[in-house]
Amino acid sequence: MKKITIAIDGFSSCGKSTMAKDLAHEVGYIYVDTGAMYRSVTLYALRNGLFNGDDINAAELERRMPDIHITFCLNAATGRPDTYLNGECVERDIRTMEVSNHVSRIAVLPFVRKALVEQQQKMGKDKGIVMDGRDIGTTVFPEAELKVFVTASAEVRAKRRYDELQAKGMEPDMEDILKNVKERDYIDSHREVSPLRKAADALELDNSHMSIAEQKQWLMQKFEEATR
């Protein structure tokens, strides 16, 4: 069976990361969560005082980009990769609402996107990779053999995010999450560099009313068709 590149794009909290992780585990591919990379840069900026409210000190962040190193390491307990920022596991820290509220401001910066896209392309040069994000099928791997664009209603995605944060012991506010989801949709879709959009040759999946098992079955079928 030939190795291919799989690009999974979509809106925030639509379950694309879960789909991508499960598929990669099932078929023995490398999984890369590009959203975690942008969240890691955001966490770095927050920790280092580079935000003034919603405004980011872009010049200082650009100067510090060479000092930001993001890696992934397999978690033996979960069987899935954890995100590391400069050697520290930040998998939990990058999923907070504080990071969610600031990440779109980081993702629109051209020098951030350029640096991370170059890293992502290096990770996938040998194929056998599943990568999810906002611009994988349009910018990072426009020649990917399998492209999927995942969507769901804002309300459904907000509820999923709420449940995820509750499961991690946090106390989220549903209205704040829904507002964040809608704001990120707008910012991601309207940024000048690599805006979120469905690639012309991507398969669209609206999973608003699908179980994880149903999504997994659908994606595995598309994978088998693409690798024949």
PDB file of C-alpha atoms in Angstrom:
ATOM      1  CA  MET A   1       0.000   0.000   0.000  1.00  0.00           C
ATOM      2  CA  LYS A   2       1.478   3.348  -1.059  1.00  0.00           C
ATOM      3  CA  LYS A   3       2.127   6.047   1.533  1.00  0.00           C
ATOM      4  CA  ILE A   4       0.226   9.287   1.058  1.00  0.00           C
ATOM      5  CA  THR A   5      -0.143  12.717   2.635  1.00  0.00           C
ATOM      6  CA  ILE A   6      -3.455  13.389   4.383  1.00  0.00           C
ATOM      7  CA  ALA A   7      -4.560  16.998   4.968  1.00  0.00           C
ATOM      8  CA  ILE A   8      -7.469  17.612   7.330  1.00  0.00           C
ATOM      9  CA  ASP A   9      -8.658  21.210   7.584  1.00  0.00           C
ATOM     10  CA  GLY A  10     -11.658  22.766   9.246  1.00  0.00           C
ATOM     11  CA  PHE A  11     -13.107  25.149  11.765  1.00  0.00           C
ATOM     12  CA  SER A  12     -12.091  25.216  15.425  1.00  0.00           C
ATOM     13  CA  SER A  13     -13.514  22.512  17.721  1.00  0.00           C
ATOM     14  CA  CYS A  14     -15.016  20.494  14.861  1.00  0.00           C
ATOM     15  CA  GLY A  15     -13.244  17.306  15.943  1.00  0.00           C
ATOM     16  CA  LYS A  16     -10.670  17.218  13.168  1.00  0.00           C
ATOM     17  CA  SER A  17      -7.790  16.565  15.576  1.00  0.00           C
ATOM     18  CA  THR A  18      -9.538  13.539  17.071  1.00  0.00           C
ATOM     19  CA  MET A  19     -10.220  12.194  13.579  1.00  0.00           C
ATOM     20  CA  ALA A  20      -6.646  12.798  12.478  1.00  0.00           C
ATOM     21  CA  LYS A  21      -5.102  11.238  15.599  1.00  0.00           C
ATOM     22  CA  ASP A  22      -7.283   8.144  15.367  1.00  0.00           C
ATOM     23  CA  LEU A  23      -6.557   7.637  11.673  1.00  0.00           C
ATOM     24  CA  ALA A  24      -2.811   8.083  12.126  1.00  0.00           C
ATOM     25  CA  HIS A  25      -2.812   5.570  14.989  1.00  0.00           C
ATOM     26  CA  GLU A  26      -4.909   3.100  12.988  1.00  0.00           C
ATOM     27  CA  VAL A  27      -2.761   3.158   9.834  1.00  0.00           C
ATOM     28  CA  GLY A  28       0.651   3.740  11.438  1.00  0.00           C
ATOM     29  CA  TYR A  29       1.179   7.254  10.092  1.00  0.00           C
ATOM     30  CA  ILE A  30       2.819  10.239  11.800  1.00  0.00           C
ATOM     31  CA  TYR A  31       0.317  12.743  13.209  1.00  0.00           C
ATOM     32  CA  VAL A  32       1.001  16.476  13.420  1.00  0.00           C
ATOM     33  CA  ASP A  33      -1.393  18.903  15.118  1.00  0.00           C
ATOM     34  CA  THR A  34      -0.533  22.228  13.497  1.00  0.00           C
ATOM     35  CA  GLY A  35      -3.063  24.027  15.682  1.00  0.00           C
ATOM     36  CA  ALA A  36      -0.966  23.006  18.689  1.00  0.00           C
ATOM     37  CA  MET A  37       2.022  24.686  17.063  1.00  0.00           C
ATOM     38  CA  TYR A  38       0.212  28.027  16.765  1.00  0.00           C
ATOM     39  CA  ARG A  39      -1.117  27.598  20.303  1.00  0.00           C
ATOM     40  CA  SER A  40       2.432  27.007  21.530  1.00  0.00           C
ATOM     41  CA  VAL A  41       3.650  30.246  19.973  1.00  0.00           C
ATOM     42  CA  THR A  42       0.657  31.974  21.577  1.00  0.00           C
ATOM     43  CA  LEU A  43       1.502  30.490  24.981  1.00  0.00           C
ATOM     44  CA  TYR A  44       5.099  31.681  24.600  1.00  0.00           C
ATOM     45  CA  ALA A  45       3.878  35.199  23.782  1.00  0.00           C
ATOM     46  CA  LEU A  46       1.518  35.247  26.770  1.00  0.00           C
ATOM     47  CA  ARG A  47       4.166  33.961  29.167  1.00  0.00           C
ATOM     48  CA  ASN A  48       6.684  36.523  27.963  1.00  0.00           C
ATOM     49  CA  GLY A  49       4.417  39.550  28.189  1.00  0.00           C
ATOM     50  CA  LEU A  50       4.168  40.127  24.454  1.00  0.00           C
ATOM     51  CA  PHE A  51       0.431  40.835  24.597  1.00  0.00           C
ATOM     52  CA  ASN A  52      -1.063  44.141  25.693  1.00  0.00           C
ATOM     53  CA  GLY A  53      -4.734  43.219  25.877  1.00  0.00           C
ATOM     54  CA  ASP A  54      -5.507  41.870  22.406  1.00  0.00           C
ATOM     55  CA  ASP A  55      -2.529  43.645  20.814  1.00  0.00           C
ATOM     56  CA  ILE A  56       0.630  41.642  20.136  1.00  0.00           C
ATOM     57  CA  ASN A  57       4.150  43.065  20.052  1.00  0.00           C
ATOM     58  CA  ALA A  58       4.813  41.571  16.634  1.00  0.00           C
ATOM     59  CA  ALA A  59       8.312  43.017  16.225  1.00  0.00           C
ATOM     60  CA  GLU A  60       9.512  41.464  19.479  1.00  0.00           C
ATOM     61  CA  LEU A  61       7.842  38.131  18.730  1.00  0.00           C
ATOM     62  CA  GLU A  62       9.512  38.040  15.306  1.00  0.00           C
ATOM     63  CA  ARG A  63      12.866  38.686  16.956  1.00  0.00           C
ATOM     64  CA  ARG A  64      12.262  35.812  19.359  1.00  0.00           C
ATOM     65  CA  MET A  65      10.923  33.253  16.848  1.00  0.00           C
ATOM     66  CA  PRO A  66      14.332  31.479  16.569  1.00  0.00           C
ATOM     67  CA  ASP A  67      14.067  30.786  20.326  1.00  0.00           C
ATOM     68  CA  ILE A  68      10.716  29.015  20.009  1.00  0.00           C
ATOM     69  CA  HIS A  69      11.141  25.279  19.491  1.00  0.00           C
ATOM     70  CA  ILE A  70       8.066  23.067  19.158  1.00  0.00           C
ATOM     71  CA  THR A  71       8.276  19.283  19.151  1.00  0.00           C
ATOM     72  CA  PHE A  72       5.918  16.341  19.589  1.00  0.00           C
ATOM     73  CA  CYS A  73       6.561  13.293  21.759  1.00  0.00           C
ATOM     74  CA  LEU A  74       4.395  10.180  21.989  1.00  0.00           C
ATOM     75  CA  ASN A  75       2.613   9.804  25.321  1.00  0.00           C
ATOM     76  CA  ALA A  76       2.874   6.126  26.250  1.00  0.00           C
ATOM     77  CA  ALA A  77      -0.215   6.326  28.470  1.00  0.00           C
ATOM     78  CA  THR A  78      -2.545   7.852  25.861  1.00  0.00           C
ATOM     79  CA  GLY A  79      -0.897   6.506  22.728  1.00  0.00           C
ATOM     80  CA  ARG A  80      -1.033  10.016  21.271  1.00  0.00           C
ATOM     81  CA  PRO A  81       1.576  12.767  20.842  1.00  0.00           C
ATOM     82  CA  ASP A  82       1.963  15.557  23.396  1.00  0.00           C
ATOM     83  CA  THR A  83       3.162  19.039  22.452  1.00  0.00           C
ATOM     84  CA  TYR A  84       6.428  20.361  23.869  1.00  0.00           C
ATOM     85  CA  LEU A  85       7.520  24.000  23.933  1.00  0.00           C
ATOM     86  CA  ASN A  86      11.271  24.402  24.436  1.00  0.00           C
ATOM     87  CA  GLY A  87      11.423  20.985  26.091  1.00  0.00           C
ATOM     88  CA  GLU A  88       8.390  21.483  28.385  1.00  0.00           C
ATOM     89  CA  CYS A  89       5.173  19.491  27.915  1.00  0.00           C
ATOM     90  CA  VAL A  90       2.495  22.144  27.370  1.00  0.00           C
ATOM     91  CA  GLU A  91      -0.330  19.915  26.118  1.00  0.00           C
ATOM     92  CA  ARG A  92      -2.679  21.079  28.883  1.00  0.00           C
ATOM     93  CA  ASP A  93      -1.522  24.713  28.985  1.00  0.00           C
ATOM     94  CA  ILE A  94      -2.146  25.347  25.282  1.00  0.00           C
ATOM     95  CA  ARG A  95      -5.787  24.208  25.537  1.00  0.00           C
ATOM     96  CA  THR A  96      -6.913  26.926  27.967  1.00  0.00           C
ATOM     97  CA  MET A  97      -9.451  29.606  27.058  1.00  0.00           C
ATOM     98  CA  GLU A  98      -6.756  32.261  27.511  1.00  0.00           C
ATOM     99  CA  VAL A  99      -4.750  30.720  24.681  1.00  0.00           C
ATOM    100  CA  SER A 100      -7.906  30.145  22.609  1.00  0.00           C
ATOM    101  CA  ASN A 101      -8.799  33.826  22.934  1.00  0.00           C
ATOM    102  CA  HIS A 102      -5.393  34.953  21.617  1.00  0.00           C
ATOM    103  CA  VAL A 103      -4.293  32.307  19.098  1.00  0.00           C
ATOM    104  CA  SER A 104      -6.015  33.842  16.065  1.00  0.00           C
ATOM    105  CA  ARG A 105      -4.009  37.053  16.603  1.00  0.00           C
ATOM    106  CA  ILE A 106      -0.829  35.001  16.375  1.00  0.00           C
ATOM    107  CA  ALA A 107      -2.001  32.916  13.413  1.00  0.00           C
ATOM    108  CA  VAL A 108      -2.513  35.975  11.190  1.00  0.00           C
ATOM    109  CA  LEU A 109       1.143  37.072  11.480  1.00  0.00           C
ATOM    110  CA  PRO A 110       2.949  36.283   8.193  1.00  0.00           C
ATOM    111  CA  PHE A 111       6.336  35.578   9.830  1.00  0.00           C
ATOM    112  CA  VAL A 112       4.735  33.071  12.229  1.00  0.00           C
ATOM    113  CA  ARG A 113       2.925  31.258   9.429  1.00  0.00           C
ATOM    114  CA  LYS A 114       6.062  31.206   7.255  1.00  0.00           C
ATOM    115  CA  ALA A 115       8.185  29.691  10.036  1.00  0.00           C
ATOM    116  CA  LEU A 116       5.634  27.052  11.022  1.00  0.00           C
ATOM    117  CA  VAL A 117       4.673  26.105   7.454  1.00  0.00           C
ATOM    118  CA  GLU A 118       8.356  25.453   6.679  1.00  0.00           C
ATOM    119  CA  GLN A 119       8.581  23.169   9.727  1.00  0.00           C
ATOM    120  CA  GLN A 120       5.377  21.365   8.737  1.00  0.00           C
ATOM    121  CA  GLN A 121       6.558  20.770   5.171  1.00  0.00           C
ATOM    122  CA  LYS A 122       9.808  19.275   6.476  1.00  0.00           C
ATOM    123  CA  MET A 123       7.830  16.936   8.738  1.00  0.00           C
ATOM    124  CA  GLY A 124       5.804  15.652   5.793  1.00  0.00           C
ATOM    125  CA  LYS A 125       8.429  15.409   3.062  1.00  0.00           C
ATOM    126  CA  ASP A 126       8.493  11.575   3.215  1.00  0.00           C
ATOM    127  CA  LYS A 127       4.673  11.187   3.222  1.00  0.00           C
ATOM    128  CA  GLY A 128       2.988   8.749   5.595  1.00  0.00           C
ATOM    129  CA  ILE A 129       1.639  11.698   7.571  1.00  0.00           C
ATOM    130  CA  VAL A 130      -1.721  12.991   8.789  1.00  0.00           C
ATOM    131  CA  MET A 131      -1.734  16.723   9.442  1.00  0.00           C
ATOM    132  CA  ASP A 132      -4.652  18.848  10.586  1.00  0.00           C
ATOM    133  CA  GLY A 133      -5.086  22.600  10.731  1.00  0.00           C
ATOM    134  CA  ARG A 134      -6.554  25.510   8.783  1.00  0.00           C
ATOM    135  CA  ASP A 135      -4.412  25.650   5.625  1.00  0.00           C
ATOM    136  CA  ILE A 136      -2.931  22.177   5.182  1.00  0.00           C
ATOM    137  CA  GLY A 137      -4.707  21.322   1.923  1.00  0.00           C
ATOM    138  CA  THR A 138      -4.379  24.820   0.488  1.00  0.00           C
ATOM    139  CA  THR A 139      -0.918  26.012   1.569  1.00  0.00           C
ATOM    140  CA  VAL A 140       1.160  23.395   3.395  1.00  0.00           C
ATOM    141  CA  PHE A 141       0.410  20.364   1.202  1.00  0.00           C
ATOM    142  CA  PRO A 142      -1.619  21.491  -1.833  1.00  0.00           C
ATOM    143  CA  GLU A 143      -0.633  18.224  -3.565  1.00  0.00           C
ATOM    144  CA  ALA A 144      -1.901  15.965  -0.739  1.00  0.00           C
ATOM    145  CA  GLU A 145      -3.533  12.807  -2.043  1.00  0.00           C
ATOM    146  CA  LEU A 146      -6.382  12.993   0.476  1.00  0.00           C
ATOM    147  CA  LYS A 147      -7.863  16.311   1.606  1.00  0.00           C
ATOM    148  CA  VAL A 148     -10.763  16.587   4.030  1.00  0.00           C
ATOM    149  CA  PHE A 149     -12.557  19.750   5.133  1.00  0.00           C
ATOM    150  CA  VAL A 150     -14.464  19.273   8.396  1.00  0.00           C
ATOM    151  CA  THR A 151     -17.272  21.522   9.577  1.00  0.00           C
ATOM    152  CA  ALA A 152     -20.106  21.624  12.107  1.00  0.00           C
ATOM    153  CA  SER A 153     -22.466  24.270  13.474  1.00  0.00           C
ATOM    154  CA  ALA A 154     -20.946  26.827  15.855  1.00  0.00           C
ATOM    155  CA  GLU A 155     -23.286  25.695  18.629  1.00  0.00           C
ATOM    156  CA  VAL A 156     -22.283  22.049  18.293  1.00  0.00           C
ATOM    157  CA  ARG A 157     -18.598  22.959  18.269  1.00  0.00           C
ATOM    158  CA  ALA A 158     -18.953  25.179  21.329  1.00  0.00           C
ATOM    159  CA  LYS A 159     -20.662  22.360  23.245  1.00  0.00           C
ATOM    160  CA  ARG A 160     -17.855  19.956  22.319  1.00  0.00           C
ATOM    161  CA  ARG A 161     -15.266  22.444  23.507  1.00  0.00           C
ATOM    162  CA  TYR A 162     -17.224  22.977  26.737  1.00  0.00           C
ATOM    163  CA  ASP A 163     -17.348  19.226  27.406  1.00  0.00           C
ATOM    164  CA  GLU A 164     -13.629  18.861  26.633  1.00  0.00           C
ATOM    165  CA  LEU A 165     -12.635  21.576  29.111  1.00  0.00           C
ATOM    166  CA  GLN A 166     -14.957  20.214  31.792  1.00  0.00           C
ATOM    167  CA  ALA A 167     -13.399  16.776  31.371  1.00  0.00           C
ATOM    168  CA  LYS A 168     -10.007  18.361  32.077  1.00  0.00           C
ATOM    169  CA  GLY A 169     -11.235  19.757  35.393  1.00  0.00           C
ATOM    170  CA  MET A 170     -11.758  23.322  34.178  1.00  0.00           C
ATOM    171  CA  GLU A 171     -14.855  25.479  34.726  1.00  0.00           C
ATOM    172  CA  PRO A 172     -15.693  26.944  31.304  1.00  0.00           C
ATOM    173  CA  ASP A 173     -18.458  29.409  30.434  1.00  0.00           C
ATOM    174  CA  MET A 174     -20.624  28.275  27.522  1.00  0.00           C
ATOM    175  CA  GLU A 175     -21.356  31.801  26.279  1.00  0.00           C
ATOM    176  CA  ASP A 176     -17.659  32.714  26.294  1.00  0.00           C
ATOM    177  CA  ILE A 177     -16.829  29.575  24.330  1.00  0.00           C
ATOM    178  CA  LEU A 178     -19.515  30.184  21.702  1.00  0.00           C
ATOM    179  CA  LYS A 179     -18.340  33.785  21.299  1.00  0.00           C
ATOM    180  CA  ASN A 180     -14.738  32.572  20.928  1.00  0.00           C
ATOM    181  CA  VAL A 181     -15.720  29.971  18.327  1.00  0.00           C
ATOM    182  CA  LYS A 182     -17.524  32.570  16.192  1.00  0.00           C
ATOM    183  CA  GLU A 183     -14.726  35.118  16.519  1.00  0.00           C
ATOM    184  CA  ARG A 184     -12.090  32.576  15.509  1.00  0.00           C
ATOM    185  CA  ASP A 185     -14.197  31.494  12.522  1.00  0.00           C
ATOM    186  CA  TYR A 186     -14.300  35.092  11.284  1.00  0.00           C
ATOM    187  CA  ILE A 187     -10.633  35.861  11.907  1.00  0.00           C
ATOM    188  CA  ASP A 188      -9.409  32.566  10.419  1.00  0.00           C
ATOM    189  CA  SER A 189     -11.574  32.978   7.313  1.00  0.00           C
ATOM    190  CA  HIS A 190     -10.670  36.640   6.692  1.00  0.00           C
ATOM    191  CA  ARG A 191      -6.926  36.807   7.390  1.00  0.00           C
ATOM    192  CA  GLU A 192      -4.728  37.909   4.483  1.00  0.00           C
ATOM    193  CA  VAL A 193      -2.218  35.047   4.698  1.00  0.00           C
ATOM    194  CA  SER A 194      -3.498  31.483   4.147  1.00  0.00           C
ATOM    195  CA  PRO A 195      -7.128  32.065   5.163  1.00  0.00           C
ATOM    196  CA  LEU A 196      -9.236  29.103   6.219  1.00  0.00           C
ATOM    197  CA  ARG A 197     -11.058  27.794   3.158  1.00  0.00           C
ATOM    198  CA  LYS A 198     -11.980  24.489   1.595  1.00  0.00           C
ATOM    199  CA  ALA A 199      -9.556  23.339  -1.096  1.00  0.00           C
ATOM    200  CA  ALA A 200     -11.232  22.803  -4.460  1.00  0.00           C
ATOM    201  CA  ASP A 201     -10.441  19.074  -4.382  1.00  0.00           C
ATOM    202  CA  ALA A 202     -11.199  18.486  -0.677  1.00  0.00           C
ATOM    203  CA  LEU A 203     -13.960  16.195   0.551  1.00  0.00           C
ATOM    204  CA  GLU A 204     -16.334  18.052   2.887  1.00  0.00           C
ATOM    205  CA  LEU A 205     -17.599  16.410   6.063  1.00  0.00           C
ATOM    206  CA  ASP A 206     -20.285  18.042   8.212  1.00  0.00           C
ATOM    207  CA  ASN A 207     -20.081  16.029  11.423  1.00  0.00           C
ATOM    208  CA  SER A 208     -22.650  18.018  13.433  1.00  0.00           C
ATOM    209  CA  HIS A 209     -24.720  14.905  14.018  1.00  0.00           C
ATOM    210  CA  MET A 210     -22.122  12.132  13.648  1.00  0.00           C
ATOM    211  CA  SER A 211     -20.591  10.033  16.390  1.00  0.00           C
ATOM    212  CA  ILE A 212     -16.817   9.644  16.637  1.00  0.00           C
ATOM    213  CA  ALA A 213     -17.202   6.052  15.458  1.00  0.00           C
ATOM    214  CA  GLU A 214     -19.145   7.158  12.373  1.00  0.00           C
ATOM    215  CA  GLN A 215     -16.545   9.800  11.548  1.00  0.00           C
ATOM    216  CA  LYS A 216     -13.764   7.255  11.974  1.00  0.00           C
ATOM    217  CA  GLN A 217     -15.481   4.797   9.637  1.00  0.00           C
ATOM    218  CA  TRP A 218     -16.052   7.506   7.010  1.00  0.00           C
ATOM    219  CA  LEU A 219     -12.433   8.663   7.099  1.00  0.00           C
ATOM    220  CA  MET A 220     -11.034   5.129   6.971  1.00  0.00           C
ATOM    221  CA  GLN A 221     -13.118   4.430   3.866  1.00  0.00           C
ATOM    222  CA  LYS A 222     -11.734   7.558   2.175  1.00  0.00           C
ATOM    223  CA  PHE A 223      -8.198   6.570   3.190  1.00  0.00           C
ATOM    224  CA  GLU A 224      -8.592   3.094   1.675  1.00  0.00           C
ATOM    225  CA  GLU A 225      -9.923   4.602  -1.553  1.00  0.00           C
ATOM    226  CA  ALA A 226      -6.985   7.045  -1.745  1.00  0.00           C
ATOM    227  CA  THR A 227      -4.313   4.387  -1.168  1.00  0.00           C
ATOM    228  CA  ARG A 228      -5.528   1.757  -3.606  1.00  0.00           C
TER     229      ARG A 228
END
